[in-house]
Amino acid sequence: MSAPVSPLQTFTAWCNSHLRKAGTQIENIEEDFRDGLKLMLLLEVISGERLAKPERGKMRVHKISNVNKALHYITSKGVKLVSIGAEEIVDGNAKMTLGMIWTIILRFAIQDISVEGLGIPHWKDGLGFCALIHRHRPELIDYGKLRKDDPMTNLNTAFDVAEKYLDIPKMLDAEDIVGTARPDEKAIMTYVSSFYHAFSGAQKAETAANRICKVLAVNQENEQLMEDYEKLASDLLEWIRRTIPWLENRAPENTMQAMQQKLEDFRDYRRQHKPPKVQEKCQLEINFNTLQTKLRLSNRPAFMPSEGKMVSDVSNAWGGLEGAEKGYEEWLLNEIRRLERLDHLAEKFRQKAAIHETWTEGKEVMLQARDFETASLSEIKALLKKHEAFESDLAAHQDRVEQIAAIAQELNELDYYDSPSVNARCQNICDQWDALGALTQKRSEALQRTEKLLETIDQLYLEFAKRAAPFNNWMEGAMEDLQDTFIVHTIEEIQGLSTAHEQFKATLPDADKERGAILGIHNEIAKIVATYHVNMAGTNPYTTINPQDINAKWDKVRQLVPQRDQALIEEHARQQNNERLRRQFANQANVIGPWIQTKMEEIGRISIEMHGTLEDQLTHLRQYEKNIVNYKPKIDQLEETHQLIQEHIRVGWEQLLTTIARTINEIENQILTRDAKGISQDQMNEFRASFNHFDRVSFTEKRPYREEEGEAEFSRIMSIVDPNRVGVVTFQAFIDFMSRETADTDTADQVMASFKVLAGDKNYILADELRRELPPDQAEYCIARMAPYAGPDAIPGALDYMSFSTALYGESDL
């Protein structure tokens, strides 16, 4: 059998695998660990921590101090050291040294490893080591081709691969493991821990690689940022260099459209071209600051851009850009304002010119019109007023013409591009204005001259009218009088007409002189018209009388005078014959007149004295009416005797018929009143006596009264019998009053008392009481119109029958 695997060899290999990282090795643990220096270095390597500063002296005390520092560090990690002292380690005690190394391996290499279920026999066939490698690095071992019955191959494969690819030294020998019944557990576990730390180290290596990659990535990113900064700065500076000359171009434009296009281009630059550059500038500064921060955080030196591409250089160039931009914008706005001013002035010029030209349209033709030549005086005055209004309008337009000229001058001073056309139009307006002024003055003079001529003619027309009208009226009156059919009744009247006619004939010579003077006025008008060539548009505006009418009527008057003479002579003869007939008529009229008067008085006495019943009086009156009608033939005979006297007789006759008819009607009304009121004949006689006694001065059917003779009661009675206050009372009204005063009629108080009975002597009544006591329609009528009762004793639903009662008689409002 082979000798068992030596832990010393395994521990030595394990220590060297770690010390190699620090650039050192050991040959013998007992000897190399005695001064404590390599022991402290081993602990620093496997823990990744710094221990206390070692002592570099060669003396024993220095060695013991170093070993104690190592042991103190081990105990600080919670490891309990049993019977291990610094002196034994310094003295080279192999057992103590190996125990200390095993304790270190357990704490720093095996403590976190879980190998549950894997005892030492599982490592003996080599499959455990191969499985461990395959689990973490499957590409290193084809685990499926291994055989359990070939442990030597398995172990050597695992040890070779581990040494070659995993940097794990061969701490074990395959022959020793296969040839030993039970391999040393410490050696196996130490070797297995190397796999753990190898794979753990691989993870650390991966982490380290990641860290390196990260550092490199940072460097690459920083370099890229530097390149991007340089390019962005160059592009931005180049764009600024190209843009500033465009912004500094101040070449003016002549039209607002062209200048607006420049403004639109500038706004397009502001909206589209500059914003990306603003972002680029901002991004440039952000990138620069970010880059400097990253360099500082990664302990890199600060970035220094190429000459002329510093952030400050870009900012200075940007400031120049914005200065040029501001100046360009101000220039644009000023130019636009200037062109706006020009366009405004030009538009104002065009508007004012157009308004003026529109106003002047037709004015020259109007001023040259000869309408005044055929106008009447009133039309001339109207034309003058119209012309005065035009002159005022013309004067008002003077200001506009001056404004047009001033605007044209300003456009010239501001170098308006279309000044030639403005000047030409302005000159036309000024020339036309001068022409209008000359035509206005000429027309004014012509109108005034015509007015004076027509005023003279008008005065003559007026004088003609004033004298022609009364003369014409005199002639018409004379013709009317001369042709009037006169009616006379006596010789005296015809003699008076003859005398008046003779007086009229004596005025004819003076009238003929007036006629000549009136015709002379007309001749004067004709002379003026002929002399000054006045075109008369019409006739005399003050009268329709003309010389022809005057002469015709004068001739007619002269013809009628002898005709009137003849008519008066014939009438004088007729009147002498009529005198005889009048005497005969007077005798007959003296009989009929007194008869009518007598009958009138008799009828009056019948209506007053009231003998017998009303029916007897009515019969008596109708007999009178019959007698009167039978007298009619005598009236007709009198009318035939003389027509002129018949009206007086007929009036008397008609009054007589009217009086008897009215008296009969009053008797019939009294009969109706008597029957309706139930008045007896004795009461009617008393009423008549009282009425007759009311005023004994007159026997007519109407009695005047004097209110001052009565007192309160008299006034009350008068308000009833004479409600319209006409000052007279008829017998019928007197009967109505007397029958009302003496009859038993209902009053508001009586109705009120009746309601109180229905209400059970209460001051109010209820709807149920009304419905119980009255027919349905009457009950509902009262309920709908009665106001709620508001007295102190009121209850819900109480109705006021008192106000309702007074309202029924007009003493209050329903």
Short mmCIF file of C-alpha atoms in Angstrom, two decimals, residues 135-597:
data_model
loop_
_atom_site.label_atom_id
_atom_site.label_comp_id
_atom_site.label_asym_id
_atom_site.label_seq_id
_atom_site.Cartn_x
_atom_site.Cartn_y
_atom_site.Cartn_z
CA ARG A 135 -20.22 22.01 -13.29
CA HIS A 136 -18.39 25.29 -13.57
CA ARG A 137 -16.39 24.80 -16.79
CA PRO A 138 -18.24 22.23 -18.91
CA GLU A 139 -16.04 22.91 -21.90
CA LEU A 140 -12.96 21.57 -20.06
CA ILE A 141 -14.16 18.01 -19.41
CA ASP A 142 -16.49 15.72 -21.38
CA TYR A 143 -18.05 14.24 -18.30
CA GLY A 144 -20.14 11.73 -20.25
CA LYS A 145 -17.05 9.80 -21.39
CA LEU A 146 -15.68 9.19 -17.87
CA ARG A 147 -15.93 5.77 -16.25
CA LYS A 148 -16.28 4.99 -12.58
CA ASP A 149 -14.01 1.96 -12.89
CA ASP A 150 -11.06 4.09 -14.08
CA PRO A 151 -10.23 6.33 -11.06
CA MET A 152 -6.62 6.93 -12.11
CA THR A 153 -7.69 8.44 -15.42
CA ASN A 154 -10.41 10.43 -13.75
CA LEU A 155 -8.09 11.81 -11.02
CA ASN A 156 -5.24 12.67 -13.40
CA THR A 157 -7.67 14.27 -15.82
CA ALA A 158 -9.08 16.40 -13.01
CA PHE A 159 -5.62 17.30 -11.58
CA ASP A 160 -4.19 18.14 -15.04
CA VAL A 161 -7.14 20.24 -16.11
CA ALA A 162 -7.20 22.00 -12.73
CA GLU A 163 -3.51 22.86 -12.94
CA LYS A 164 -3.58 23.83 -16.60
CA TYR A 165 -6.84 25.74 -16.86
CA LEU A 166 -7.80 26.62 -13.31
CA ASP A 167 -4.33 27.46 -11.91
CA ILE A 168 -4.81 24.95 -9.08
CA PRO A 169 -1.50 23.27 -8.21
CA LYS A 170 -1.37 19.47 -7.85
CA MET A 171 -1.69 19.22 -4.12
CA LEU A 172 -2.55 15.52 -4.36
CA ASP A 173 -1.13 12.52 -6.18
CA ALA A 174 -3.56 10.21 -8.01
CA GLU A 175 -1.61 7.07 -7.08
CA ASP A 176 -1.59 8.07 -3.42
CA ILE A 177 -5.33 8.53 -3.42
CA VAL A 178 -6.10 5.34 -5.31
CA GLY A 179 -3.56 3.32 -3.33
CA THR A 180 -4.78 4.50 0.08
CA ALA A 181 -7.74 2.95 1.77
CA ARG A 182 -8.77 6.26 3.36
CA PRO A 183 -7.06 9.42 2.01
CA ASP A 184 -6.33 12.25 4.45
CA GLU A 185 -9.46 14.28 4.88
CA LYS A 186 -7.63 17.54 5.54
CA ALA A 187 -5.62 17.14 2.34
CA ILE A 188 -8.73 16.33 0.31
CA MET A 189 -10.71 19.22 1.78
CA THR A 190 -7.83 21.60 1.29
CA TYR A 191 -7.58 20.57 -2.37
CA VAL A 192 -11.36 20.80 -2.82
CA SER A 193 -11.30 24.30 -1.25
CA SER A 194 -8.86 25.32 -3.97
CA PHE A 195 -11.52 24.44 -6.53
CA TYR A 196 -14.01 26.53 -4.64
CA HIS A 197 -11.69 29.49 -4.48
CA ALA A 198 -10.62 28.92 -8.05
CA PHE A 199 -14.18 29.13 -9.20
CA SER A 200 -14.84 31.92 -6.74
CA GLY A 201 -11.73 33.58 -8.03
CA ALA A 202 -13.07 33.13 -11.51
CA GLN A 203 -16.13 35.10 -10.48
CA LYS A 204 -13.86 37.71 -8.98
CA ALA A 205 -11.90 37.69 -12.16
CA GLU A 206 -15.08 38.19 -14.08
CA THR A 207 -15.92 41.04 -11.80
CA ALA A 208 -12.48 42.46 -12.28
CA ALA A 209 -12.86 42.03 -16.01
CA ASN A 210 -16.13 43.83 -15.87
CA ARG A 211 -14.52 46.59 -13.93
CA ILE A 212 -11.78 46.86 -16.49
CA CYS A 213 -14.26 46.86 -19.29
CA LYS A 214 -16.14 49.56 -17.52
CA VAL A 215 -13.02 51.63 -17.13
CA LEU A 216 -12.21 51.12 -20.75
CA ALA A 217 -15.75 51.98 -21.72
CA VAL A 218 -15.48 55.15 -19.71
CA ASN A 219 -12.28 55.99 -21.48
CA GLN A 220 -13.80 55.24 -24.84
CA GLU A 221 -16.89 57.23 -23.98
CA ASN A 222 -14.75 60.12 -22.83
CA GLU A 223 -12.73 59.96 -26.00
CA GLN A 224 -15.91 59.86 -28.05
CA LEU A 225 -17.26 62.81 -26.08
CA MET A 226 -14.04 64.65 -26.81
CA GLU A 227 -14.35 63.89 -30.50
CA ASP A 228 -18.04 64.85 -30.47
CA TYR A 229 -17.24 68.08 -28.67
CA GLU A 230 -14.55 68.96 -31.17
CA LYS A 231 -16.84 68.24 -34.12
CA LEU A 232 -19.85 69.98 -32.59
CA ALA A 233 -17.76 73.03 -31.69
CA SER A 234 -16.30 73.16 -35.19
CA ASP A 235 -19.73 72.82 -36.85
CA LEU A 236 -21.29 75.39 -34.56
CA LEU A 237 -18.47 77.89 -35.08
CA GLU A 238 -18.65 77.33 -38.83
CA TRP A 239 -22.43 77.92 -38.82
CA ILE A 240 -21.94 81.13 -36.80
CA ARG A 241 -19.23 82.22 -39.24
CA ARG A 242 -21.59 81.72 -42.21
CA THR A 243 -24.66 83.25 -40.51
CA ILE A 244 -23.21 86.51 -39.19
CA PRO A 245 -22.58 88.03 -42.67
CA TRP A 246 -26.21 87.33 -43.60
CA LEU A 247 -27.36 89.09 -40.43
CA GLU A 248 -25.05 92.01 -41.10
CA ASN A 249 -26.46 92.60 -44.58
CA ARG A 250 -28.41 95.87 -44.38
CA ALA A 251 -29.34 96.28 -48.06
CA PRO A 252 -32.81 97.98 -47.97
CA GLU A 253 -35.78 96.95 -50.10
CA ASN A 254 -38.16 99.28 -51.87
CA THR A 255 -41.37 97.40 -51.29
CA MET A 256 -43.06 96.19 -48.16
CA GLN A 257 -43.53 92.79 -49.79
CA ALA A 258 -39.77 92.33 -50.23
CA MET A 259 -39.06 93.58 -46.72
CA GLN A 260 -41.75 91.35 -45.30
CA GLN A 261 -40.07 88.45 -47.04
CA LYS A 262 -36.83 89.35 -45.31
CA LEU A 263 -38.65 89.51 -42.02
CA GLU A 264 -40.27 86.17 -42.77
CA ASP A 265 -36.83 84.73 -43.61
CA PHE A 266 -35.53 86.09 -40.32
CA ARG A 267 -38.47 84.61 -38.44
CA ASP A 268 -37.89 81.34 -40.28
CA TYR A 269 -34.28 81.53 -39.12
CA ARG A 270 -35.51 82.15 -35.57
CA ARG A 271 -38.11 79.36 -35.72
CA GLN A 272 -36.24 76.67 -37.67
CA HIS A 273 -32.55 77.33 -38.13
CA LYS A 274 -31.48 78.84 -34.82
CA PRO A 275 -33.34 76.61 -32.32
CA PRO A 276 -31.34 73.48 -33.30
CA LYS A 277 -28.16 75.52 -32.97
CA VAL A 278 -29.25 76.77 -29.57
CA GLN A 279 -29.73 73.14 -28.57
CA GLU A 280 -26.34 72.28 -30.05
CA LYS A 281 -24.69 75.07 -28.09
CA CYS A 282 -26.46 73.98 -24.95
CA GLN A 283 -25.55 70.35 -25.66
CA LEU A 284 -21.96 71.42 -26.30
CA GLU A 285 -21.76 73.03 -22.88
CA ILE A 286 -23.53 70.06 -21.27
CA ASN A 287 -21.17 67.63 -22.99
CA PHE A 288 -18.15 69.67 -21.92
CA ASN A 289 -19.27 69.84 -18.31
CA THR A 290 -20.27 66.16 -18.31
CA LEU A 291 -16.95 65.18 -19.81
CA GLN A 292 -14.99 67.16 -17.26
CA THR A 293 -17.03 65.64 -14.46
CA LYS A 294 -16.47 62.09 -15.76
CA LEU A 295 -12.76 62.72 -16.15
CA ARG A 296 -12.56 64.08 -12.65
CA LEU A 297 -14.50 61.16 -11.16
CA SER A 298 -12.34 58.63 -13.00
CA ASN A 299 -9.17 60.39 -11.94
CA ARG A 300 -8.47 61.48 -15.47
CA PRO A 301 -6.91 64.81 -16.39
CA ALA A 302 -9.23 67.61 -17.47
CA PHE A 303 -10.13 67.89 -21.19
CA MET A 304 -8.52 70.73 -23.07
CA PRO A 305 -10.23 71.40 -26.45
CA SER A 306 -8.29 72.44 -29.52
CA GLU A 307 -7.28 76.05 -29.82
CA GLY A 308 -10.21 78.30 -30.62
CA LYS A 309 -12.80 75.68 -29.67
CA MET A 310 -13.10 76.33 -25.98
CA VAL A 311 -16.56 76.81 -24.54
CA SER A 312 -15.64 80.43 -24.03
CA ASP A 313 -14.66 80.70 -27.70
CA VAL A 314 -18.04 79.31 -28.75
CA SER A 315 -19.81 81.61 -26.27
CA ASN A 316 -17.94 84.63 -27.61
CA ALA A 317 -18.81 83.68 -31.19
CA TRP A 318 -22.43 83.11 -30.13
CA GLY A 319 -22.47 86.53 -28.50
CA GLY A 320 -21.31 88.03 -31.78
CA LEU A 321 -24.08 86.12 -33.55
CA GLU A 322 -26.73 87.40 -31.19
CA GLY A 323 -25.37 90.93 -31.46
CA ALA A 324 -25.62 90.74 -35.25
CA GLU A 325 -29.04 89.16 -34.89
CA LYS A 326 -30.26 91.92 -32.61
CA GLY A 327 -28.95 94.58 -34.94
CA TYR A 328 -30.51 92.85 -37.92
CA GLU A 329 -33.84 92.57 -36.19
CA GLU A 330 -33.80 96.22 -35.18
CA TRP A 331 -32.88 97.18 -38.73
CA LEU A 332 -35.65 94.97 -40.13
CA LEU A 333 -38.24 96.44 -37.79
CA ASN A 334 -37.10 99.98 -38.49
CA GLU A 335 -37.17 99.35 -42.21
CA ILE A 336 -40.58 97.75 -41.96
CA ARG A 337 -41.81 100.68 -39.92
CA ARG A 338 -40.35 103.00 -42.53
CA LEU A 339 -41.98 101.06 -45.34
CA GLU A 340 -45.17 100.78 -43.32
CA ARG A 341 -45.05 104.51 -42.92
CA LEU A 342 -44.49 104.85 -46.65
CA ASP A 343 -47.21 102.32 -47.46
CA HIS A 344 -49.50 103.99 -44.95
CA LEU A 345 -48.81 107.37 -46.48
CA ALA A 346 -49.19 105.96 -49.97
CA GLU A 347 -52.45 104.23 -49.06
CA LYS A 348 -53.61 107.36 -47.28
CA PHE A 349 -52.69 109.35 -50.40
CA ARG A 350 -54.62 106.89 -52.59
CA GLN A 351 -57.66 106.92 -50.30
CA LYS A 352 -57.79 110.67 -50.01
CA ALA A 353 -57.12 111.05 -53.72
CA ALA A 354 -59.85 108.51 -54.55
CA ILE A 355 -62.31 110.21 -52.21
CA HIS A 356 -61.47 113.59 -53.69
CA GLU A 357 -61.68 112.31 -57.27
CA THR A 358 -65.00 110.64 -56.50
CA TRP A 359 -66.24 113.87 -55.00
CA THR A 360 -65.09 115.95 -57.99
CA GLU A 361 -66.68 113.53 -60.46
CA GLY A 362 -69.33 115.43 -62.39
CA LYS A 363 -68.61 118.69 -60.55
CA GLU A 364 -67.22 120.50 -63.62
CA VAL A 365 -70.27 119.52 -65.66
CA MET A 366 -72.50 120.67 -62.82
CA LEU A 367 -70.73 124.02 -62.54
CA GLN A 368 -70.95 124.58 -66.29
CA ALA A 369 -74.68 123.85 -66.40
CA ARG A 370 -76.97 126.62 -67.72
CA ASP A 371 -79.94 125.50 -65.64
CA PHE A 372 -80.34 128.99 -64.13
CA GLU A 373 -81.32 130.41 -67.53
CA THR A 374 -84.76 128.77 -67.41
CA ALA A 375 -85.25 128.82 -63.63
CA SER A 376 -87.84 130.77 -61.72
CA LEU A 377 -86.85 133.09 -58.91
CA SER A 378 -87.57 130.45 -56.27
CA GLU A 379 -85.57 127.97 -58.28
CA ILE A 380 -82.76 130.49 -58.67
CA LYS A 381 -82.72 131.04 -54.92
CA ALA A 382 -82.67 127.29 -54.42
CA LEU A 383 -79.82 127.05 -56.91
CA LEU A 384 -78.00 129.80 -55.03
CA LYS A 385 -78.50 128.00 -51.72
CA LYS A 386 -77.33 124.82 -53.32
CA HIS A 387 -74.34 126.64 -54.79
CA GLU A 388 -73.54 128.19 -51.41
CA ALA A 389 -73.65 124.72 -49.92
CA PHE A 390 -71.34 123.54 -52.68
CA GLU A 391 -68.97 126.42 -51.98
CA SER A 392 -68.92 125.40 -48.32
CA ASP A 393 -68.30 121.83 -49.36
CA LEU A 394 -65.57 123.05 -51.73
CA ALA A 395 -63.95 125.00 -48.93
CA ALA A 396 -64.13 121.96 -46.69
CA HIS A 397 -62.37 119.90 -49.35
CA GLN A 398 -59.57 122.45 -49.48
CA ASP A 399 -58.10 120.79 -46.41
CA ARG A 400 -58.13 117.38 -48.12
CA VAL A 401 -56.38 118.77 -51.19
CA GLU A 402 -53.73 120.32 -48.97
CA GLN A 403 -53.36 117.00 -47.13
CA ILE A 404 -52.96 115.19 -50.44
CA ALA A 405 -50.23 117.60 -51.49
CA ALA A 406 -48.53 117.33 -48.09
CA ILE A 407 -48.57 113.53 -48.22
CA ALA A 408 -47.14 113.57 -51.72
CA GLN A 409 -44.36 115.87 -50.52
CA GLU A 410 -43.60 113.56 -47.57
CA LEU A 411 -43.50 110.53 -49.86
CA ASN A 412 -40.97 112.38 -52.02
CA GLU A 413 -38.85 113.25 -49.00
CA LEU A 414 -38.91 109.62 -47.80
CA ASP A 415 -37.84 108.46 -51.27
CA TYR A 416 -40.97 106.45 -51.99
CA TYR A 417 -40.29 104.13 -54.91
CA ASP A 418 -43.52 105.07 -56.73
CA SER A 419 -43.19 108.83 -56.24
CA PRO A 420 -43.54 109.68 -59.98
CA SER A 421 -47.07 108.28 -60.19
CA VAL A 422 -47.94 109.95 -56.86
CA ASN A 423 -46.67 113.29 -58.13
CA ALA A 424 -48.57 112.98 -61.42
CA ARG A 425 -51.81 112.18 -59.64
CA CYS A 426 -51.28 114.99 -57.14
CA GLN A 427 -50.67 117.47 -59.98
CA ASN A 428 -53.88 116.38 -61.71
CA ILE A 429 -55.81 116.89 -58.49
CA CYS A 430 -54.33 120.37 -57.95
CA ASP A 431 -55.01 121.41 -61.55
CA GLN A 432 -58.57 120.17 -61.32
CA TRP A 433 -58.97 121.95 -58.00
CA ASP A 434 -57.95 125.27 -59.58
CA ALA A 435 -60.38 124.67 -62.45
CA LEU A 436 -63.21 123.94 -60.00
CA GLY A 437 -62.44 127.15 -58.14
CA ALA A 438 -62.67 129.23 -61.34
CA LEU A 439 -65.90 127.51 -62.45
CA THR A 440 -67.40 127.98 -58.99
CA GLN A 441 -66.74 131.72 -59.07
CA LYS A 442 -68.14 132.03 -62.58
CA ARG A 443 -71.33 130.15 -61.72
CA SER A 444 -71.77 132.19 -58.54
CA GLU A 445 -71.64 135.44 -60.53
CA ALA A 446 -74.10 134.12 -63.13
CA LEU A 447 -76.54 132.96 -60.44
CA GLN A 448 -76.38 136.28 -58.59
CA ARG A 449 -76.89 138.28 -61.80
CA THR A 450 -79.87 136.13 -62.77
CA GLU A 451 -81.26 136.43 -59.26
CA LYS A 452 -81.24 140.22 -59.42
CA LEU A 453 -83.10 140.24 -62.75
CA LEU A 454 -85.64 137.73 -61.51
CA GLU A 455 -86.09 139.60 -58.25
CA THR A 456 -86.94 142.72 -60.23
CA ILE A 457 -89.38 140.73 -62.32
CA ASP A 458 -90.67 139.06 -59.17
CA GLN A 459 -91.34 142.44 -57.56
CA LEU A 460 -93.25 143.47 -60.67
CA TYR A 461 -95.10 140.14 -60.60
CA LEU A 462 -95.95 140.71 -56.95
CA GLU A 463 -97.11 144.27 -57.58
CA PHE A 464 -99.16 143.02 -60.50
CA ALA A 465 -100.66 140.28 -58.32
CA LYS A 466 -101.39 142.65 -55.45
CA ARG A 467 -103.25 145.06 -57.70
CA ALA A 468 -104.70 142.54 -60.13
CA ALA A 469 -106.22 140.36 -57.41
CA PRO A 470 -108.45 143.03 -55.79
CA PHE A 471 -109.29 144.46 -59.19
CA ASN A 472 -110.17 141.01 -60.45
CA ASN A 473 -112.23 140.38 -57.31
CA TRP A 474 -113.94 143.72 -57.83
CA MET A 475 -114.79 142.76 -61.42
CA GLU A 476 -115.98 139.29 -60.39
CA GLY A 477 -118.04 140.82 -57.60
CA ALA A 478 -119.42 143.39 -59.99
CA MET A 479 -120.30 140.67 -62.51
CA GLU A 480 -121.88 138.63 -59.73
CA ASP A 481 -123.89 141.61 -58.49
CA LEU A 482 -124.87 142.57 -61.99
CA GLN A 483 -126.03 139.03 -62.72
CA ASP A 484 -127.55 138.38 -59.29
CA THR A 485 -131.24 137.42 -59.33
CA PHE A 486 -132.60 139.82 -56.80
CA ILE A 487 -135.67 139.07 -54.61
CA VAL A 488 -137.55 142.02 -53.24
CA HIS A 489 -140.94 142.33 -51.60
CA THR A 490 -141.57 146.03 -51.60
CA ILE A 491 -141.24 149.00 -53.84
CA GLU A 492 -138.85 150.50 -51.31
CA GLU A 493 -136.47 147.54 -51.73
CA ILE A 494 -136.37 147.82 -55.51
CA GLN A 495 -135.78 151.52 -55.29
CA GLY A 496 -132.80 150.84 -53.00
CA LEU A 497 -131.32 148.44 -55.53
CA SER A 498 -131.68 150.98 -58.32
CA THR A 499 -129.89 153.63 -56.25
CA ALA A 500 -127.00 151.23 -55.49
CA HIS A 501 -126.68 150.41 -59.17
CA GLU A 502 -126.35 154.04 -60.11
CA GLN A 503 -123.61 154.47 -57.50
CA PHE A 504 -121.74 151.50 -58.99
CA LYS A 505 -121.81 152.96 -62.48
CA ALA A 506 -120.20 156.13 -61.12
CA THR A 507 -117.05 154.07 -60.11
CA LEU A 508 -116.40 152.66 -63.56
CA PRO A 509 -114.05 155.46 -64.80
CA ASP A 510 -111.67 154.99 -61.82
CA ALA A 511 -111.77 151.25 -62.30
CA ASP A 512 -110.74 151.66 -65.90
CA LYS A 513 -107.72 153.74 -64.82
CA GLU A 514 -106.68 150.95 -62.37
CA ARG A 515 -106.95 148.46 -65.17
CA GLY A 516 -104.58 150.53 -67.29
CA ALA A 517 -102.04 150.76 -64.45
CA ILE A 518 -102.12 147.00 -63.89
CA LEU A 519 -101.57 146.30 -67.55
CA GLY A 520 -98.67 148.78 -67.49
CA ILE A 521 -96.88 146.63 -64.86
CA HIS A 522 -97.16 143.64 -67.14
CA ASN A 523 -95.72 145.63 -70.01
CA GLU A 524 -92.71 146.58 -67.82
CA ILE A 525 -92.00 142.90 -67.21
CA ALA A 526 -92.11 142.17 -70.90
CA LYS A 527 -89.68 145.03 -71.54
CA ILE A 528 -87.11 143.64 -69.03
CA VAL A 529 -87.39 140.15 -70.50
CA ALA A 530 -86.79 141.50 -73.99
CA THR A 531 -83.92 143.80 -72.96
CA TYR A 532 -81.90 141.27 -70.89
CA HIS A 533 -82.90 138.15 -72.80
CA VAL A 534 -84.32 136.51 -69.72
CA ASN A 535 -85.70 133.08 -70.50
CA MET A 536 -88.92 133.04 -68.49
CA ALA A 537 -89.68 129.51 -67.38
CA GLY A 538 -93.29 130.13 -66.31
CA THR A 539 -96.06 132.59 -65.50
CA ASN A 540 -96.61 134.91 -62.56
CA PRO A 541 -96.11 132.74 -59.44
CA TYR A 542 -98.30 134.99 -57.27
CA THR A 543 -101.44 134.89 -59.30
CA THR A 544 -103.17 133.09 -62.07
CA ILE A 545 -104.64 136.33 -63.37
CA ASN A 546 -103.26 137.53 -66.67
CA PRO A 547 -103.92 140.65 -68.76
CA GLN A 548 -106.19 138.70 -71.09
CA ASP A 549 -108.40 137.69 -68.17
CA ILE A 550 -108.56 141.28 -66.93
CA ASN A 551 -109.57 142.63 -70.32
CA ALA A 552 -112.12 139.88 -70.85
CA LYS A 553 -113.73 140.45 -67.46
CA TRP A 554 -113.70 144.22 -67.96
CA ASP A 555 -115.53 143.76 -71.24
CA LYS A 556 -118.01 141.49 -69.49
CA VAL A 557 -118.68 144.08 -66.77
CA ARG A 558 -119.34 146.73 -69.39
CA GLN A 559 -121.81 144.40 -71.11
CA LEU A 560 -123.68 143.56 -67.87
CA VAL A 561 -124.30 147.16 -66.78
CA PRO A 562 -127.09 147.92 -69.32
CA GLN A 563 -128.56 144.45 -68.74
CA ARG A 564 -128.84 145.26 -65.03
CA ASP A 565 -130.51 148.55 -65.84
CA GLN A 566 -133.27 146.72 -67.73
CA ALA A 567 -133.79 144.08 -64.98
CA LEU A 568 -134.27 146.74 -62.28
CA ILE A 569 -136.87 148.56 -64.35
CA GLU A 570 -138.87 145.34 -64.85
CA GLU A 571 -138.72 144.41 -61.13
CA HIS A 572 -139.98 147.85 -60.10
CA ALA A 573 -143.14 147.19 -62.16
CA ARG A 574 -143.67 143.76 -60.52
CA GLN A 575 -143.41 145.16 -57.00
CA GLN A 576 -146.17 147.62 -57.67
CA ASN A 577 -148.49 144.68 -58.53
CA ASN A 578 -147.43 142.64 -55.45
CA GLU A 579 -148.34 145.41 -53.03
CA ARG A 580 -151.96 144.80 -53.77
CA LEU A 581 -151.67 141.03 -53.04
CA ARG A 582 -149.95 141.55 -49.68
CA ARG A 583 -152.82 143.53 -48.33
CA GLN A 584 -155.20 140.63 -49.12
CA PHE A 585 -152.93 138.01 -47.34
CA ALA A 586 -152.64 140.09 -44.17
CA ASN A 587 -156.35 139.92 -43.61
CA GLN A 588 -156.36 136.05 -43.70
CA ALA A 589 -153.20 135.59 -41.56
CA ASN A 590 -154.66 137.74 -38.80
CA VAL A 591 -157.34 135.03 -38.28
CA ILE A 592 -155.16 131.80 -38.29
CA GLY A 593 -152.31 133.01 -36.04
CA PRO A 594 -154.47 133.74 -32.97
CA TRP A 595 -156.23 130.39 -33.44
CA ILE A 596 -152.92 128.42 -33.19
CA GLN A 597 -151.91 130.37 -30.08
#
